[in-house]
Amino acid sequence: MFITINGAELFVDIQGEGPAIIAHHGGPGMGSHANAKAAFAPLADQYQIISFDARGSGRSSAIPPYTHAQWVSDLDGLRAHLGLERFILTGGSYGGYIALEYALEHPERVTHLILRDTAASHAYEAQAKATALARAAEFPDINEEDLNRIFAGQVKDDDDFRRLFETIAPLYDANYDPERTRRWVEDITFRAETHNVAFSQNIPRFDLTDRLHEISAPTLVIVGRHDWITPVEASEVIAAGIPNAELVIFEHSGHSPQQEENARFTRVVREFLQRR
């Protein structure tokens, strides 16, 4: 369904019944609700899974501003529209940035926080570039100039965005499957403008490290051992900063343990929610 929130049409998917889980996808300008929907589908037997395309991504309106403040406001607007007083919040990758921002701004709304392959600051950019370049022999399309443009938010247009992302897409899984990666990239709606704003304006100012101790919700931090862009160290910082947070490392995953080890991912999340 489409729901109008703060003047933008957001595409929203709801499955299951029970305590609500709202999932915020990553990759502004290329992410969508589909990943979160598939990842949390096994939990729809006990929970109501709400996934959506954020403003400027997927099937939702391409209406600026594409700021963290706006995305947090949209998330809270969606919560209010659905009549939820409190809910379980999860965010993966860049979606984790928004989840952290939301938990700090609206602590009274979040019963549990689940963060997957994300970071509390932009401190890992140089490390990510070095990791990517170290695999250039394996994936020769990877080069420093393209990496710099991606991370600086200097993508020319949607087609250029697709081409650039195709070069780094093989890095995301622990075990590269060319056919699976090809299907993944083909299904993506690329929006260069959203990406450029996020990476050129939002990320350079993003650093919540010193505020992590303010988060009071029970927190689960999940990360793949072989994540190239938000490494294990980033999750360790989050888990150390949030009081009583739990850290679970998926040894056979890259950036997407919710896909690469879905059965274990489902079990870990379910047990966390039942225990906490």
CSV table of C-alpha atoms in Angstrom, one decimal:
chain,number,residue,atom,x,y,z
A,1,MET,CA,0.0,0.0,0.0
A,2,PHE,CA,1.0,3.7,-0.3
A,3,ILE,CA,0.6,5.9,2.8
A,4,THR,CA,1.1,9.7,2.7
A,5,ILE,CA,3.6,10.7,5.4
A,6,ASN,CA,4.9,14.3,5.6
A,7,GLY,CA,3.8,15.0,2.0
A,8,ALA,CA,5.5,12.0,0.5
A,9,GLU,CA,3.9,8.7,-0.7
A,10,LEU,CA,5.7,5.9,1.1
A,11,PHE,CA,5.3,2.3,-0.1
A,12,VAL,CA,4.6,0.1,2.9
A,13,ASP,CA,4.3,-3.6,3.3
A,14,ILE,CA,2.7,-5.3,6.4
A,15,GLN,CA,2.7,-9.0,7.2
A,16,GLY,CA,1.8,-11.0,10.2
A,17,GLU,CA,0.2,-10.1,13.5
A,18,GLY,CA,1.5,-9.4,17.0
A,19,PRO,CA,4.0,-6.9,18.5
A,20,ALA,CA,5.1,-4.5,15.7
A,21,ILE,CA,8.6,-4.6,14.1
A,22,ILE,CA,9.3,-1.6,11.8
A,23,ALA,CA,12.3,-2.3,9.6
A,24,HIS,CA,14.3,0.5,8.0
A,25,HIS,CA,16.3,-0.5,4.9
A,26,GLY,CA,19.8,0.7,4.0
A,27,GLY,CA,21.3,2.1,0.8
A,28,PRO,CA,19.5,5.4,0.4
A,29,GLY,CA,18.7,5.7,-3.3
A,30,MET,CA,19.0,1.9,-4.0
A,31,GLY,CA,17.6,0.1,-1.0
A,32,SER,CA,14.0,-0.9,-0.6
A,33,HIS,CA,11.5,-2.7,1.7
A,34,ALA,CA,12.0,-6.0,-0.1
A,35,ASN,CA,15.2,-7.0,1.8
A,36,ALA,CA,13.7,-6.4,5.2
A,37,LYS,CA,10.4,-8.1,4.2
A,38,ALA,CA,12.2,-11.2,3.2
A,39,ALA,CA,14.6,-11.2,6.1
A,40,PHE,CA,11.9,-10.9,8.8
A,41,ALA,CA,9.3,-13.0,7.1
A,42,PRO,CA,9.9,-16.1,9.3
A,43,LEU,CA,9.0,-13.9,12.3
A,44,ALA,CA,5.6,-13.0,10.9
A,45,ASP,CA,4.2,-16.0,12.8
A,46,GLN,CA,4.6,-14.0,16.1
A,47,TYR,CA,5.1,-10.4,15.0
A,48,GLN,CA,3.7,-7.8,12.7
A,49,ILE,CA,6.5,-7.0,10.2
A,50,ILE,CA,6.3,-3.5,8.8
A,51,SER,CA,8.8,-2.7,6.0
A,52,PHE,CA,8.7,0.3,3.7
A,53,ASP,CA,10.6,2.2,1.1
A,54,ALA,CA,12.0,5.4,2.6
A,55,ARG,CA,11.5,8.7,0.9
A,56,GLY,CA,13.8,8.9,-2.2
A,57,SER,CA,14.1,5.1,-2.5
A,58,GLY,CA,12.3,2.2,-4.1
A,59,ARG,CA,8.7,3.0,-5.0
A,60,SER,CA,8.3,5.9,-2.6
A,61,SER,CA,8.2,9.6,-3.6
A,62,ALA,CA,11.4,11.2,-4.7
A,63,ILE,CA,10.7,14.3,-2.7
A,64,PRO,CA,13.6,16.0,-0.8
A,65,PRO,CA,14.9,16.7,1.7
A,66,TYR,CA,16.9,13.5,2.1
A,67,THR,CA,18.2,14.2,5.6
A,68,HIS,CA,18.4,12.1,8.7
A,69,ALA,CA,16.0,14.4,10.4
A,70,GLN,CA,13.4,14.0,7.6
A,71,TRP,CA,13.8,10.2,7.5
A,72,VAL,CA,13.4,10.1,11.3
A,73,SER,CA,10.3,12.3,11.0
A,74,ASP,CA,8.9,10.0,8.3
A,75,LEU,CA,9.5,6.9,10.4
A,76,ASP,CA,7.7,8.5,13.3
A,77,GLY,CA,4.9,9.7,11.0
A,78,LEU,CA,4.5,6.1,9.8
A,79,ARG,CA,4.3,4.9,13.4
A,80,ALA,CA,1.6,7.4,14.3
A,81,HIS,CA,-0.4,6.6,11.1
A,82,LEU,CA,-0.4,2.9,12.1
A,83,GLY,CA,-1.5,3.8,15.6
A,84,LEU,CA,1.6,2.3,17.3
A,85,GLU,CA,2.5,3.7,20.7
A,86,ARG,CA,5.7,1.6,20.9
A,87,PHE,CA,7.4,-0.8,18.6
A,88,ILE,CA,10.5,-2.9,17.9
A,89,LEU,CA,12.8,-0.9,15.6
A,90,THR,CA,15.4,-2.5,13.3
A,91,GLY,CA,17.8,-1.0,10.8
A,92,GLY,CA,20.4,-2.5,8.6
A,93,SER,CA,23.4,-0.7,7.1
A,94,TYR,CA,22.5,2.9,6.5
A,95,GLY,CA,19.1,2.1,8.0
A,96,GLY,CA,21.0,1.5,11.2
A,97,TYR,CA,22.0,5.2,11.1
A,98,ILE,CA,18.3,6.2,11.0
A,99,ALA,CA,17.4,3.6,13.7
A,100,LEU,CA,20.1,5.0,16.0
A,101,GLU,CA,18.9,8.6,15.4
A,102,TYR,CA,15.3,7.6,16.0
A,103,ALA,CA,16.1,5.8,19.2
A,104,LEU,CA,17.9,8.9,20.5
A,105,GLU,CA,15.1,11.3,19.5
A,106,HIS,CA,12.1,9.1,20.5
A,107,PRO,CA,13.3,6.7,23.2
A,108,GLU,CA,9.8,6.3,24.6
A,109,ARG,CA,8.7,4.7,21.4
A,110,VAL,CA,11.3,1.9,21.1
A,111,THR,CA,10.8,-1.3,23.0
A,112,HIS,CA,13.8,-3.1,21.4
A,113,LEU,CA,16.5,-2.0,19.0
A,114,ILE,CA,18.0,-4.4,16.4
A,115,LEU,CA,21.0,-3.1,14.4
A,116,ARG,CA,22.5,-5.1,11.6
A,117,ASP,CA,25.9,-4.4,9.9
A,118,THR,CA,25.9,-0.7,10.6
A,119,ALA,CA,28.0,2.0,12.4
A,120,ALA,CA,27.6,4.9,14.8
A,121,SER,CA,29.9,7.1,12.7
A,122,HIS,CA,31.6,7.5,9.3
A,123,ALA,CA,35.0,6.5,10.7
A,124,TYR,CA,35.3,3.3,8.6
A,125,GLU,CA,35.3,4.8,5.1
A,126,ALA,CA,39.1,4.6,4.5
A,127,GLN,CA,39.1,1.0,5.8
A,128,ALA,CA,36.2,0.1,3.5
A,129,LYS,CA,38.0,1.5,0.5
A,130,ALA,CA,41.2,-0.3,1.4
A,131,THR,CA,39.3,-3.6,1.7
A,132,ALA,CA,37.7,-3.1,-1.7
A,133,LEU,CA,41.0,-2.2,-3.4
A,134,ALA,CA,42.6,-5.2,-1.9
A,135,ARG,CA,40.3,-7.4,-3.9
A,136,ALA,CA,40.8,-5.6,-7.2
A,137,ALA,CA,42.8,-8.5,-8.6
A,138,GLU,CA,39.8,-10.7,-8.0
A,139,PHE,CA,37.3,-8.1,-9.3
A,140,PRO,CA,39.2,-5.9,-11.8
A,141,ASP,CA,36.4,-3.4,-12.3
A,142,ILE,CA,37.1,-2.1,-8.8
A,143,ASN,CA,39.2,1.1,-8.9
A,144,GLU,CA,40.0,4.0,-6.6
A,145,GLU,CA,38.4,6.7,-8.7
A,146,ASP,CA,35.0,5.0,-8.8
A,147,LEU,CA,35.2,4.2,-5.1
A,148,ASN,CA,36.0,7.8,-4.3
A,149,ARG,CA,33.0,9.0,-6.4
A,150,ILE,CA,30.6,6.5,-4.7
A,151,PHE,CA,31.7,7.5,-1.1
A,152,ALA,CA,31.8,11.2,-1.9
A,153,GLY,CA,28.3,11.2,-3.4
A,154,GLN,CA,29.4,12.3,-6.8
A,155,VAL,CA,27.4,9.9,-8.9
A,156,LYS,CA,26.4,11.5,-12.3
A,157,ASP,CA,23.0,10.0,-12.8
A,158,ASP,CA,20.9,6.8,-12.2
A,159,ASP,CA,22.7,4.9,-14.9
A,160,ASP,CA,26.1,5.9,-13.6
A,161,PHE,CA,25.0,4.8,-10.1
A,162,ARG,CA,24.0,1.4,-11.5
A,163,ARG,CA,27.3,1.0,-13.3
A,164,LEU,CA,29.4,2.0,-10.2
A,165,PHE,CA,27.4,-0.2,-7.9
A,166,GLU,CA,27.9,-3.2,-10.2
A,167,THR,CA,31.6,-2.9,-9.7
A,168,ILE,CA,31.4,-3.3,-5.9
A,169,ALA,CA,28.3,-5.6,-5.6
A,170,PRO,CA,30.5,-8.7,-5.5
A,171,LEU,CA,32.0,-7.5,-2.2
A,172,TYR,CA,28.8,-7.8,-0.2
A,173,ASP,CA,28.5,-11.6,0.3
A,174,ALA,CA,31.0,-13.7,2.1
A,175,ASN,CA,30.7,-16.2,-0.8
A,176,TYR,CA,30.3,-14.5,-4.1
A,177,ASP,CA,27.6,-16.0,-6.4
A,178,PRO,CA,27.7,-14.1,-9.7
A,179,GLU,CA,24.2,-15.1,-10.7
A,180,ARG,CA,22.7,-14.1,-7.4
A,181,THR,CA,24.5,-10.8,-7.4
A,182,ARG,CA,23.4,-10.2,-11.0
A,183,ARG,CA,19.7,-10.8,-10.1
A,184,TRP,CA,20.1,-8.5,-7.0
A,185,VAL,CA,21.5,-5.6,-9.0
A,186,GLU,CA,18.8,-6.0,-11.7
A,187,ASP,CA,16.1,-5.7,-9.2
A,188,ILE,CA,17.4,-2.4,-7.7
A,189,THR,CA,15.8,1.0,-8.5
A,190,PHE,CA,18.7,3.4,-8.6
A,191,ARG,CA,18.2,7.0,-7.6
A,192,ALA,CA,21.4,9.0,-7.8
A,193,GLU,CA,20.1,12.2,-6.2
A,194,THR,CA,19.2,10.4,-2.9
A,195,HIS,CA,22.6,8.7,-2.8
A,196,ASN,CA,24.5,11.8,-3.5
A,197,VAL,CA,22.8,13.8,-0.7
A,198,ALA,CA,23.3,11.0,1.8
A,199,PHE,CA,26.9,10.5,1.0
A,200,SER,CA,28.0,14.1,0.4
A,201,GLN,CA,26.0,15.9,3.1
A,202,ASN,CA,24.7,13.5,5.7
A,203,ILE,CA,27.5,11.0,6.3
A,204,PRO,CA,30.3,13.5,6.7
A,205,ARG,CA,28.4,14.9,9.7
A,206,PHE,CA,27.3,11.6,11.1
A,207,ASP,CA,28.8,10.6,14.5
A,208,LEU,CA,26.7,9.3,17.3
A,209,THR,CA,29.5,7.5,19.1
A,210,ASP,CA,29.4,9.8,22.2
A,211,ARG,CA,25.6,9.5,22.5
A,212,LEU,CA,25.3,5.7,22.4
A,213,HIS,CA,25.2,5.5,26.2
A,214,GLU,CA,21.9,7.5,26.1
A,215,ILE,CA,20.1,4.5,24.4
A,216,SER,CA,18.1,2.6,27.0
A,217,ALA,CA,16.2,0.1,24.8
A,218,PRO,CA,17.4,-3.5,24.9
A,219,THR,CA,19.7,-3.7,21.9
A,220,LEU,CA,20.9,-6.5,19.6
A,221,VAL,CA,23.8,-5.8,17.4
A,222,ILE,CA,24.4,-8.2,14.5
A,223,VAL,CA,27.3,-8.2,12.0
A,224,GLY,CA,28.8,-10.5,9.4
A,225,ARG,CA,32.5,-11.4,10.0
A,226,HIS,CA,33.4,-10.6,6.4
A,227,ASP,CA,31.5,-7.3,6.1
A,228,TRP,CA,33.6,-5.1,3.9
A,229,ILE,CA,31.8,-1.7,4.3
A,230,THR,CA,30.8,-1.7,8.0
A,231,PRO,CA,33.4,-4.0,9.6
A,232,VAL,CA,33.0,-5.9,12.9
A,233,GLU,CA,34.9,-3.1,14.7
A,234,ALA,CA,32.0,-0.7,14.0
A,235,SER,CA,29.5,-3.1,15.6
A,236,GLU,CA,31.8,-3.6,18.5
A,237,VAL,CA,31.9,0.1,19.2
A,238,ILE,CA,28.1,0.2,19.2
A,239,ALA,CA,27.7,-2.8,21.5
A,240,ALA,CA,30.3,-1.3,23.9
A,241,GLY,CA,28.6,2.1,23.9
A,242,ILE,CA,24.9,1.0,24.4
A,243,PRO,CA,24.3,-0.2,28.0
A,244,ASN,CA,23.8,-4.0,28.1
A,245,ALA,CA,23.7,-4.4,24.3
A,246,GLU,CA,24.3,-7.9,22.9
A,247,LEU,CA,26.7,-8.4,20.0
A,248,VAL,CA,26.4,-11.5,17.7
A,249,ILE,CA,28.9,-12.1,14.9
A,250,PHE,CA,27.9,-14.2,12.0
A,251,GLU,CA,31.1,-16.0,11.0
A,252,HIS,CA,29.9,-17.1,7.5
A,253,SER,CA,28.4,-13.8,6.3
A,254,GLY,CA,29.4,-10.5,4.7
A,255,HIS,CA,27.2,-7.5,4.8
A,256,SER,CA,23.9,-9.5,4.9
A,257,PRO,CA,23.7,-12.2,7.5
A,258,GLN,CA,19.9,-11.9,7.3
A,259,GLN,CA,20.3,-13.5,3.9
A,260,GLU,CA,23.4,-15.5,4.1
A,261,GLU,CA,22.5,-17.2,7.4
A,262,ASN,CA,18.8,-16.5,7.6
A,263,ALA,CA,17.9,-19.5,9.8
A,264,ARG,CA,20.4,-18.5,12.4
A,265,PHE,CA,19.5,-14.8,12.0
A,266,THR,CA,15.8,-15.6,12.6
A,267,ARG,CA,16.7,-17.7,15.7
A,268,VAL,CA,19.0,-15.1,17.2
A,269,VAL,CA,16.4,-12.3,16.7
A,270,ARG,CA,13.5,-14.4,18.0
A,271,GLU,CA,15.5,-15.5,21.1
A,272,PHE,CA,16.6,-12.0,21.8
A,273,LEU,CA,13.1,-10.6,21.7
A,274,GLN,CA,11.7,-13.4,23.9
A,275,ARG,CA,14.6,-13.1,26.4
A,276,ARG,CA,14.6,-9.3,26.7
